[in-house]
Short mmCIF file of C-alpha atoms in Angstrom, two decimals:
data_model
loop_
_atom_site.label_atom_id
_atom_site.label_comp_id
_atom_site.label_asym_id
_atom_site.label_seq_id
_atom_site.Cartn_x
_atom_site.Cartn_y
_atom_site.Cartn_z
CA UNK A 17 144.50 145.09 104.92
CA UNK A 18 142.65 141.83 104.70
CA UNK A 19 140.76 140.17 102.21
CA UNK A 20 137.04 141.22 101.76
CA UNK A 21 137.78 144.79 103.22
CA UNK A 22 137.64 147.67 101.00
CA UNK A 23 135.36 149.57 98.74
CA UNK A 24 132.60 147.48 96.19
CA UNK A 25 131.16 149.45 93.64
CA UNK A 26 127.73 148.27 93.20
CA UNK A 27 124.29 149.28 91.08
CA UNK A 28 122.51 149.55 94.26
CA UNK A 29 122.40 153.28 94.14
CA UNK A 30 120.04 153.06 91.30
CA UNK A 31 117.70 150.76 92.06
CA UNK A 32 117.63 152.03 95.40
CA UNK A 33 116.47 155.72 94.20
CA UNK A 34 114.24 154.02 91.13
CA UNK A 35 112.49 151.85 94.20
CA UNK A 36 111.34 154.80 96.43
CA UNK A 37 110.30 156.64 93.63
CA UNK A 38 107.52 154.21 91.69
CA UNK A 39 106.44 153.16 95.13
CA UNK A 40 105.28 157.14 96.31
CA UNK A 41 103.77 157.08 92.71
CA UNK A 42 101.79 153.96 93.57
CA UNK A 43 100.99 155.73 96.66
CA UNK A 44 100.22 158.75 95.57
CA UNK A 45 98.52 158.79 91.72
CA UNK A 46 98.14 162.75 92.08
CA UNK A 47 101.93 163.16 91.51
CA UNK A 48 101.26 162.34 87.68
CA UNK A 49 100.98 165.70 87.09
CA UNK A 50 104.24 166.50 89.17
CA UNK A 51 106.06 164.12 87.48
CA UNK A 52 104.46 165.70 84.01
CA UNK A 53 105.95 168.73 84.56
CA UNK A 54 109.63 167.60 85.58
CA UNK A 55 109.52 165.48 82.39
CA UNK A 56 108.59 168.21 80.14
CA UNK A 57 111.61 170.22 81.64
CA UNK A 58 114.19 167.58 81.65
CA UNK A 59 112.86 166.06 78.07
CA UNK A 60 112.24 169.26 76.67
CA UNK A 61 116.13 170.63 77.61
CA UNK A 62 117.19 166.90 76.88
CA UNK A 63 115.93 167.14 73.43
CA UNK A 64 117.04 170.37 72.23
CA UNK A 65 120.71 169.02 73.41
CA UNK A 66 120.26 165.62 71.38
CA UNK A 67 119.74 167.64 68.30
CA UNK A 68 122.74 169.70 68.74
CA UNK A 69 124.78 166.67 69.78
CA UNK A 70 123.96 163.80 68.16
CA UNK A 71 126.13 161.77 66.05
CA UNK A 72 125.37 159.53 63.42
CA UNK A 73 125.48 156.83 65.48
CA UNK A 74 122.47 158.51 68.19
CA UNK A 75 120.49 159.27 64.96
CA UNK A 76 120.07 155.92 63.49
CA UNK A 77 119.44 154.58 67.06
CA UNK A 78 116.78 156.86 67.60
CA UNK A 79 115.73 156.39 64.10
CA UNK A 80 115.55 152.06 64.47
CA UNK A 81 113.29 152.33 67.72
CA UNK A 82 110.95 155.18 66.01
CA UNK A 83 110.88 151.97 63.00
CA UNK A 84 109.91 149.73 66.15
CA UNK A 85 107.51 151.96 67.69
CA UNK A 86 105.85 152.11 64.23
CA UNK A 87 105.69 148.62 63.94
CA UNK A 88 104.38 147.85 67.42
CA UNK A 89 101.98 150.60 66.47
CA UNK A 90 100.74 148.68 63.38
CA UNK A 91 100.72 145.53 65.26
CA UNK A 92 98.70 147.25 67.84
CA UNK A 93 101.18 145.61 70.35
CA UNK A 94 100.62 147.60 73.59
CA UNK A 95 102.87 146.78 75.29
CA UNK A 96 106.44 146.66 72.96
CA UNK A 97 105.06 150.28 72.06
CA UNK A 98 105.24 151.40 75.92
CA UNK A 99 108.52 149.69 76.59
CA UNK A 100 109.38 151.04 72.90
CA UNK A 101 108.36 154.52 73.74
CA UNK A 102 110.18 154.76 77.06
CA UNK A 103 113.23 152.86 75.07
CA UNK A 104 113.18 156.02 73.07
CA UNK A 105 113.24 158.85 75.48
CA UNK A 106 116.35 156.91 76.47
CA UNK A 107 117.78 157.12 73.31
CA UNK A 108 117.07 160.73 73.42
CA UNK A 109 118.71 161.04 76.59
CA UNK A 110 121.84 159.68 75.65
CA UNK A 111 122.22 161.54 72.70
CA UNK A 112 121.85 164.99 74.52
CA UNK A 113 125.19 164.10 76.23
CA UNK A 114 124.92 166.25 78.65
CA UNK A 115 126.42 164.43 82.25
CA UNK A 116 123.88 166.10 84.30
CA UNK A 117 120.83 165.21 82.00
CA UNK A 118 121.98 161.51 81.93
CA UNK A 119 122.71 161.44 85.74
CA UNK A 120 118.96 162.88 86.20
CA UNK A 121 117.71 160.56 83.57
CA UNK A 122 119.49 157.74 85.10
CA UNK A 123 119.07 158.37 88.73
CA UNK A 124 115.39 158.32 87.85
CA UNK A 125 114.95 155.89 84.94
CA UNK A 126 112.65 152.93 87.00
CA UNK A 127 110.32 155.55 87.91
CA UNK A 128 110.44 157.13 84.32
CA UNK A 129 109.85 154.38 82.57
CA UNK A 130 107.10 152.73 84.76
CA UNK A 131 105.26 156.12 84.19
CA UNK A 132 105.72 156.09 80.55
CA UNK A 133 104.80 152.83 79.87
CA UNK A 134 101.55 153.43 82.16
CA UNK A 135 100.85 156.47 80.51
CA UNK A 136 101.07 155.01 77.12
CA UNK A 137 98.80 151.48 77.93
CA UNK A 138 96.65 153.95 79.90
CA UNK A 139 95.75 156.45 77.31
CA UNK A 140 95.55 153.96 74.63
CA UNK A 141 92.83 151.85 75.96
CA UNK A 142 91.43 154.75 77.02
CA UNK A 143 91.69 156.37 73.28
CA UNK A 144 92.53 154.85 70.49
CA UNK A 145 93.78 158.00 68.16
CA UNK A 146 95.79 159.03 71.42
CA UNK A 147 98.20 156.08 69.78
CA UNK A 148 98.39 157.59 67.00
CA UNK A 149 98.65 161.02 67.70
CA UNK A 150 101.41 159.81 70.02
CA UNK A 151 103.44 158.55 67.57
CA UNK A 152 102.68 161.14 65.19
CA UNK A 153 104.49 163.41 67.61
CA UNK A 154 107.40 160.98 68.62
CA UNK A 155 108.22 161.34 64.71
CA UNK A 156 108.04 164.90 65.00
CA UNK A 157 110.49 164.47 67.98
CA UNK A 158 112.80 162.56 66.02
CA UNK A 159 112.90 164.77 62.59
CA UNK A 160 113.93 167.71 64.17
CA UNK A 161 116.68 165.92 66.18
CA UNK A 162 118.12 164.06 63.49
CA UNK A 163 117.73 167.46 61.53
CA UNK A 164 120.10 169.31 64.28
CA UNK A 165 117.01 171.41 65.06
CA UNK A 166 117.09 171.99 68.38
CA UNK A 167 114.52 174.72 69.06
CA UNK A 168 111.90 172.88 67.44
CA UNK A 169 112.88 168.88 68.94
CA UNK A 170 111.99 170.97 72.62
CA UNK A 171 108.90 172.46 71.18
CA UNK A 172 108.28 169.20 69.80
CA UNK A 173 108.92 167.54 73.02
CA UNK A 174 107.57 169.92 75.28
CA UNK A 175 104.27 169.32 73.26
CA UNK A 176 104.28 166.18 73.64
CA UNK A 177 104.83 165.80 77.26
CA UNK A 178 101.67 168.37 77.06
CA UNK A 179 99.55 166.45 75.65
CA UNK A 180 99.97 163.62 77.87
CA UNK A 181 99.08 165.37 80.98
CA UNK A 182 96.16 167.24 78.98
CA UNK A 183 94.74 163.96 78.01
CA UNK A 184 95.21 162.83 81.72
CA UNK A 185 93.78 166.31 82.78
CA UNK A 186 90.73 165.52 80.33
CA UNK A 187 90.29 161.31 81.63
CA UNK A 188 90.64 162.39 85.59
CA UNK A 189 93.76 161.26 85.44
CA UNK A 190 95.64 163.41 86.30
#
């Protein structure tokens, strides 16, 4: 065997997957509806399993991110609010303890994170009440997960995604 030959482990696959998705969404804004449909199914199931499987550390992380979201909201810091929103969705995916959900979430994480940030920023800039409602929805999702109520967690997450979707349909953005 010669020096430099062999198998290398790299994180480039993740970047390679996320980048084309991000570009596709940027080139075709009408794909937002498809993304929201995908998120509704994936994140609803993820919230369900997070409610079943979250341990004390997961619940602490979820509650801490919810508090960060509340602070960003109170400070009217939309950039931090959008970033924290995406981190909260990621923490819920981690708490699901499902390898396939984690893989799907991770493989399209950049696109989902970008999509969530675009949604939150766009919605709250257009409608101050949207930010209040999104925060309330996140509280319901987090409360259901932390109380180990899977059906309620799934329904709350689907309601959250449905609200985002209907907001964009009403505003002509979907």
